[in-house]
XYZ file of C-alpha atoms in Angstrom:
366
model
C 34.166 57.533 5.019
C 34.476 60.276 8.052
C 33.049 62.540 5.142
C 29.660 60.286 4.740
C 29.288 59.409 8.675
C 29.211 63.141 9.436
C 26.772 63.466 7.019
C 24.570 60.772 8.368
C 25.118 62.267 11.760
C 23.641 65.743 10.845
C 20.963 64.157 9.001
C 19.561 62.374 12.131
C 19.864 65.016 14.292
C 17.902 67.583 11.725
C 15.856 64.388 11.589
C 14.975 64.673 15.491
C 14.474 68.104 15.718
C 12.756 69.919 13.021
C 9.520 70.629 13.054
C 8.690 70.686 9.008
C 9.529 67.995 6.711
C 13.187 66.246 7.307
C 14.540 63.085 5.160
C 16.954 60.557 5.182
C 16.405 58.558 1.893
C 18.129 55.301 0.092
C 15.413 55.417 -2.246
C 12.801 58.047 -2.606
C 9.827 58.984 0.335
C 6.608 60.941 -0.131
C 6.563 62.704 2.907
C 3.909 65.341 4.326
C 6.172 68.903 4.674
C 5.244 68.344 8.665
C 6.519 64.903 8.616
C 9.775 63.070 8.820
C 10.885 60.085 6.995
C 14.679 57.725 7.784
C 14.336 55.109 5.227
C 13.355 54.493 2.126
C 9.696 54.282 -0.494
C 8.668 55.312 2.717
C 4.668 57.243 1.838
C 3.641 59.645 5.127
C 0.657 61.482 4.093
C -0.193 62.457 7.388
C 0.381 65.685 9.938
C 3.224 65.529 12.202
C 4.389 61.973 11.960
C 7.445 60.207 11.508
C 8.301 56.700 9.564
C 11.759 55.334 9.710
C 12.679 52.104 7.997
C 11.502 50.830 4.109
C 8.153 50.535 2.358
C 5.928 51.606 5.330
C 2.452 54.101 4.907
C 0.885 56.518 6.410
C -1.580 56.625 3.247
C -4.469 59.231 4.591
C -3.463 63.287 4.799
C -6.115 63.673 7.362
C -4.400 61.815 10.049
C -1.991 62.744 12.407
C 0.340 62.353 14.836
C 1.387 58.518 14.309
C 4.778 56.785 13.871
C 6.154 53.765 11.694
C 9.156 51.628 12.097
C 10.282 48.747 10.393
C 9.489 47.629 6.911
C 6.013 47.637 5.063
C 3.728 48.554 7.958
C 0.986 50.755 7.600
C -0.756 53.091 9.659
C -4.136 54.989 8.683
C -5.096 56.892 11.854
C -4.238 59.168 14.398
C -2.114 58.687 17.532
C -0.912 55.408 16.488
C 1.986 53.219 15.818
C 3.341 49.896 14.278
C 6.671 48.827 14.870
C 8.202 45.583 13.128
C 6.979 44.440 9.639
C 3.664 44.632 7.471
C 1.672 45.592 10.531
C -1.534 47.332 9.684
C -3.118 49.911 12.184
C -6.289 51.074 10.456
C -8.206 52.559 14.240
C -7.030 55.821 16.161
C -4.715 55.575 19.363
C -3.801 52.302 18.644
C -0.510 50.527 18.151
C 1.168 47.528 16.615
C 4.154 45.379 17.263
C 5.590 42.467 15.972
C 4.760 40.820 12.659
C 1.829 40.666 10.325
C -0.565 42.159 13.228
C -3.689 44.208 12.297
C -5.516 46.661 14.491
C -9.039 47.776 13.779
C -10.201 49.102 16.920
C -10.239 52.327 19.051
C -7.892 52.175 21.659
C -6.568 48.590 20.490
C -2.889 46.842 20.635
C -1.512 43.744 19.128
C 1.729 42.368 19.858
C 3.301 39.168 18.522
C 2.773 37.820 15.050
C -0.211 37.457 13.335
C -2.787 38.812 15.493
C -6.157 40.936 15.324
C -8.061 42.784 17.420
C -11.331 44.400 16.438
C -12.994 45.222 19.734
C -12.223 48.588 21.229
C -10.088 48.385 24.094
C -8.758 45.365 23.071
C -5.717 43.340 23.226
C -4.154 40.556 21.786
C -0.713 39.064 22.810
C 1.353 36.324 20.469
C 0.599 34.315 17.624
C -2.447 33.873 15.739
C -4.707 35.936 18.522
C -7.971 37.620 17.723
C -9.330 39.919 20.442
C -13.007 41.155 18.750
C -14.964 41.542 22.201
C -15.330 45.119 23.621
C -12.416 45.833 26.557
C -11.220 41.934 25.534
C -7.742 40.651 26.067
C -6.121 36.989 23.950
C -3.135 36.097 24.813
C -1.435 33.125 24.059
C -1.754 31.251 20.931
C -4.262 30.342 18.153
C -7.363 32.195 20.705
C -10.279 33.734 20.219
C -12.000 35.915 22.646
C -15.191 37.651 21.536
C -16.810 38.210 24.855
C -16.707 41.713 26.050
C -14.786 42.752 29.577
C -12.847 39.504 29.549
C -9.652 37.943 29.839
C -8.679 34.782 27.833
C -5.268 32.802 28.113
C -4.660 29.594 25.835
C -3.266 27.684 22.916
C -5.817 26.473 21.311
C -9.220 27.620 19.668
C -11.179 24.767 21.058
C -10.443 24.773 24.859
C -8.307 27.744 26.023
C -6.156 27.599 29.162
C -8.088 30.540 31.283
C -10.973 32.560 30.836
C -12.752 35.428 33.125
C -15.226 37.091 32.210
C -17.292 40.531 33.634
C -20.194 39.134 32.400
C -22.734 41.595 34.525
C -22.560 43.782 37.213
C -23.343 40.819 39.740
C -19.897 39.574 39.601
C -16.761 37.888 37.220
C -16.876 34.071 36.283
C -13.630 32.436 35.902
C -13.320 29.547 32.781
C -10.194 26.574 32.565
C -10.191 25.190 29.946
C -13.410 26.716 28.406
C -14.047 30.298 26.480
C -18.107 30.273 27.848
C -17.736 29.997 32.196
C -21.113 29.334 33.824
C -20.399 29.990 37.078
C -17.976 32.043 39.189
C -15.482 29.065 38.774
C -15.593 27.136 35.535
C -13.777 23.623 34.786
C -13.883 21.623 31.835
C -12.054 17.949 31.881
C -11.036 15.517 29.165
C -10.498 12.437 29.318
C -8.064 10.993 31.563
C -7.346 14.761 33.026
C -7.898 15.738 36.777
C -7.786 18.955 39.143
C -4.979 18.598 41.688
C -4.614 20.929 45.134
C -0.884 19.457 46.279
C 0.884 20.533 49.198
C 4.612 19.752 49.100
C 5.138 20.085 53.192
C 4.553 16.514 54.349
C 2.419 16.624 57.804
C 0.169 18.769 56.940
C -3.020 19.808 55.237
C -4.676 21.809 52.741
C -8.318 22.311 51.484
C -11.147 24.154 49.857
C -13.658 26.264 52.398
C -16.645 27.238 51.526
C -18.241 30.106 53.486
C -21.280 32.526 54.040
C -21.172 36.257 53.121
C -20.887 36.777 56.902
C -17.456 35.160 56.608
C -18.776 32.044 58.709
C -17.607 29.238 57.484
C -20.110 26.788 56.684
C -18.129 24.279 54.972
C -14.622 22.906 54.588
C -13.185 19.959 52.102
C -9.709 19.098 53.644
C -6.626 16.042 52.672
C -4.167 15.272 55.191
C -1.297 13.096 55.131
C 0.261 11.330 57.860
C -2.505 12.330 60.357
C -1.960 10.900 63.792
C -4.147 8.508 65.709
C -2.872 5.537 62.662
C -5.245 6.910 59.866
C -2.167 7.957 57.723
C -4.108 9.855 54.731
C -6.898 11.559 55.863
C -10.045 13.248 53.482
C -12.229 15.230 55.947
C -15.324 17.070 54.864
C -16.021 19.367 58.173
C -19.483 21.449 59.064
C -19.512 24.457 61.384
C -21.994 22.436 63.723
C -19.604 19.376 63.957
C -21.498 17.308 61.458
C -18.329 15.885 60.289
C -17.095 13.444 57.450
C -13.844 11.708 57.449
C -12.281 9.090 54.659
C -9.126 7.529 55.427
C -7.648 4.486 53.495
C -11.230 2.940 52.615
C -12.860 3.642 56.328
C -15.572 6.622 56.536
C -16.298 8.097 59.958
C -19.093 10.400 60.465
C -18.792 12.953 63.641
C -16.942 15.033 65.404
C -13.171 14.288 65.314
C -13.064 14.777 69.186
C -16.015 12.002 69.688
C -13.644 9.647 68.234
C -10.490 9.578 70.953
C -12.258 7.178 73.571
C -12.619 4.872 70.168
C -9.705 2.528 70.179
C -11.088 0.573 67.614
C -12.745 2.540 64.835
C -10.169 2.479 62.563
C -10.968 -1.492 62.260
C -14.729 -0.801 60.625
C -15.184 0.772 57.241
C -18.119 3.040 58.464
C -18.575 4.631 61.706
C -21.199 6.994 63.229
C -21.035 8.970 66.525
C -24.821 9.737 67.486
C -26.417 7.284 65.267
C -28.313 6.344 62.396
C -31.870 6.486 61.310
C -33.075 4.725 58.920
C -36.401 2.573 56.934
C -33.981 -0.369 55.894
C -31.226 -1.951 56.786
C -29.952 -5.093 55.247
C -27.354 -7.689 57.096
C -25.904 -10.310 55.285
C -24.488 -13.803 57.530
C -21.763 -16.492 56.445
C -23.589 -19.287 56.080
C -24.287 -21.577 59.391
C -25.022 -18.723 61.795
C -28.579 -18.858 61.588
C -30.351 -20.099 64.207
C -32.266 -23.033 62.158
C -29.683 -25.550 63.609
C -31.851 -25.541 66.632
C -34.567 -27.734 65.194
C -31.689 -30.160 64.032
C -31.880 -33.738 65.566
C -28.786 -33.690 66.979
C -29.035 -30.279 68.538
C -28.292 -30.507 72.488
C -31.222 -28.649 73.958
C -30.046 -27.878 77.750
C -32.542 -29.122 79.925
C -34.549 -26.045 81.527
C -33.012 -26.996 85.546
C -29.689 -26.297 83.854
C -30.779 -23.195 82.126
C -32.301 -22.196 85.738
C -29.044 -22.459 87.531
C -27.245 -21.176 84.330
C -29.318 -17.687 84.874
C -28.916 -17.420 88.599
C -25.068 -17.935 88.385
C -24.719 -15.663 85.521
C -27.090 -13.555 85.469
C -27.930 -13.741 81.559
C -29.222 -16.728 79.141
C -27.018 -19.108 77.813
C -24.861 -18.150 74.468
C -26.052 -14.673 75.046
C -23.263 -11.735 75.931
C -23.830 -10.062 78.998
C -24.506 -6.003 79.544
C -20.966 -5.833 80.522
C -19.654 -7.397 77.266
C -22.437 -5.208 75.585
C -21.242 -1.888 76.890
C -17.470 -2.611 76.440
C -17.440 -4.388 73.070
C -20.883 -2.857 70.961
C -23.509 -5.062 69.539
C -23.292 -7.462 66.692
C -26.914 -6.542 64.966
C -26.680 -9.841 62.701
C -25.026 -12.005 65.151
C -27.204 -11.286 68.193
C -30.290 -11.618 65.734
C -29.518 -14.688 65.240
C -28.665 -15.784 69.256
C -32.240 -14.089 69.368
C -33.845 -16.622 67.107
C -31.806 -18.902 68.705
C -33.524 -18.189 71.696
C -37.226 -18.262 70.500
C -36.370 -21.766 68.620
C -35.000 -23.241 71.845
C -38.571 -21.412 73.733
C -40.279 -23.306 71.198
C -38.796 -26.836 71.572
C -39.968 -26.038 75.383
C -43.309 -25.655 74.976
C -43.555 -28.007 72.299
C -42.360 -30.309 75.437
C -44.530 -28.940 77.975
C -47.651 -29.427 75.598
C -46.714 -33.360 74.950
C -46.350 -33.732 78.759
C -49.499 -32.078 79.561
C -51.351 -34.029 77.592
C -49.554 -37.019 78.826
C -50.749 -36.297 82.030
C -54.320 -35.643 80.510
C -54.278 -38.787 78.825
C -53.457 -40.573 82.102
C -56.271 -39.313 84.070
C-alpha cells in the first residue's frame, strides 16, 4: 500500500511539472505529447492543456492552452475551461462550471446547471439560463436575456425579477418584473400585487423626489405617520413654490403646510384650500327644508318691516343673517347663506307685494 501511494505521489508531481506529455491513467487517455492527462478515456488533442478526471475532450489539435476537470466535459477552443460534468465549451477564453452548461461565445461563462450563453461577453448564472445578447448577463432561473449590454435577474421566462438595460448612449432603463423596460424605471404589476416604500422607524417619513438636472427639486411624493397637529398618517405631495398637496385619513388640504397653523379647524372638512379656488361650476347640494320656499308658506311669520327697522339699528345686520364678525371668525356657508339670501328676496317680495295692494287701496279710495 506505501508501495502504490508513493507511486501516485510521484505521478502527480511529474504530473504538475513537466512540460511534455505526463499521465495518470485507470483506463487509457489520448493525450497531445504537450499535454497532461489524471484520469481516465480522457481525449486532449490540444497544445499545452491539461484534463484530469474521466471521459472529458479536448477533441481539436489546433487548440490550446485549455483545462478539463470532472467527468465528460468537453472543451474545443483555446484559453478555456469546464469544470464539473458534460459541460461543453465550444468558443475561445471561455469557461464552464457546474453541470450540463454550454458555452458558445467569445469571452463567455456559465455557471450552474443547464445553462447557455451565446452572446459574446456573456454570462449566465444557475439553472436553465440562456444569456444570447452581446455583453448580456441571466442569472437566476429558467431566464432569457437576449438584449445586448444588459443585466437580467429572475425565475421565470415570462416576467423576470430585474432587468437593466444600456439600451443607447442616452442612458440605462431599469425593468421589474419585465425583460423589455420603456423607461429609465420600468414596473409591471399583476393582479392583486403592489409597490411598497416602508420605513420601519415610526415618526417619521420617507418619499420619492423628483428633481431638475440643476439638482432643484421640483417635486416631492412623501407618507408620514403619526404627524403632529392630529392628522396621524399623512400623504403629502410638495412643490418647490409651496403649491402643496396633503391627504390624511380621507381629508385633502391644498397649500402650504405653514398656512395651515392659524386653522384650528381644518382637519374637520374633507377638502381645504389656502388662496382659493377658481372655477366655471360649482354644485351644492341641501338636506331637504333649507330652501328658502317656506317663505311663501301660509303660515310663515313675516316680521312686520317697524320690527325689521329696529332689528337693523340694534344689530346692525338683517334678521337670520350672520354678522361680519361671525363671517370673519367662523367662514361662510355658500349653500346655507344662499339660501338666507333667497330668504331674503322672498321676504322683499311679500313687501312689495304689500306695498302694491296698499297703494292701490289708497288709489281706489280717492
Amino acid at each position: 500500500m506505501k508501495n502504490k501511494l508513493s507511486f501516485l505521489v510521484l505521478a502527480f508531481g511529474l504530473f504538475l511539472t513537466t512540460n511534455s506529455n505526463a499521465q495518470v491513467n485507470w483506463t487509457t487517455n489520448t493525450v497531445n505529447p504537450t499535454s497532461s492527462a489524471l484520469g481516465g478515456g480522457n481525449t486532449v488533442a490540444g497544445e499545452t492543456s491539461t484534463v484530469v478526471g474521466t471521459q472529458n475532450n479536448m477533441n481539436l489539435s489546433t487548440k490550446r492552452s485549455s483545462f478539463i476537470a470532472g467527468h465528460r466535459n468537453t472543451v474545443n477552443n483555446s484559453f478555456s475551461f469546464a469544470l464539473g460534468m458534460s459541460n461543453a465549451v465550444q468558443s475561445t477564453q471561455s469557461g464552464a462550471f457546474g453541470v450540463n452548461n454550454y458555452v458558445d461565445a467569445l469571452n463567455s461563462f456559465a455557471i450552474g446547471h443547464s445553462n447557455r450563453t451565446s452572446g459574446s461577453f456573456s454570462f449566465a448564472f444557475g439553472h436553465s439560463n440562456k444569456a444570447s445578447g452581446a455583453f448580456s448577463f441571466a442569472i437566476g432561473r429558467n431566464t432569457v436575456n437576449t438584449k445586448n449590454y444588459s443585466f437580467l435577474i429572475g425565475f421565470d421566462y415570462q416576467r423576470p425579477v430585474f432587468m437593466a438595460t444600456k439600451d443607447n448612449i442616452i442612458g440605462a432603463k431599469v425593468g421589474i418584473a419585465t425583460d423589455d423596460p420603456q423607461a429609465r424605471l420600468d414596473i409591471r404589476l399583476g393582479d392583486k400585487q403592489e409597490i411598497r416604500i416602508q420605513s420601519e422607524v415610526p415618526n417619521t417619513f420617507g418619499g420619492i423626489s423628483f428633481k431638475h438636472s440643476d439638482g432643484s427639486e421640483n417635486w416631492r411624493i412623501r407618507a408620514f405617520s403619526n404627524f403632529a397637529g392630529g392628522y396621524d398618517n399623512i400623504l403629502s405631495i410638495v412643490s418647490s413654490k409651496n403649491d402643496n398637496l396633503w391627504i390624511a385619513a380621507g381629508k385633502t388640504l391644498i397649500g402650504d403646510w405653514f398656512d395651515f397653523d392659524p386653522c384650528t379647524d381644518c382637519d374637520e372638512y374633507k377638502l381645504f384650500v389656502k388662496k382659493g379656488i377658481r372655477t366655471e361650476k360649482v354644485k351644492v347640494e341641501l338636506a331637504a327644508g333649507i330652501w328658502a320656499d317656506y317663505v311663501f308658506k301660509s303660515d310663515y311669520n313675516l316680521k312686520p318691516l317697524e320690527e325689521v327697522e329696529a332689528f337693523i339699528n340694534t344689530n346692525g345686520h338683517l334678521p337670520n343673517v350672520p354678522s361680519a364678525t361671525e363671517i370673519e371668525k367662523e367662514g361662510l356657508n355658500l349653500g346655507e347663506m344662499d339660501a338666507k339670501l333667497l330668504e331674503k328676496i322672498e321676504e322683499l317680495t311679500l313687501y312689495v307685494i304689500q306695498l302694491k295692494k296698499e297703494v292701490n287701496e289708497l288709489k281706489s279710495k280717492k
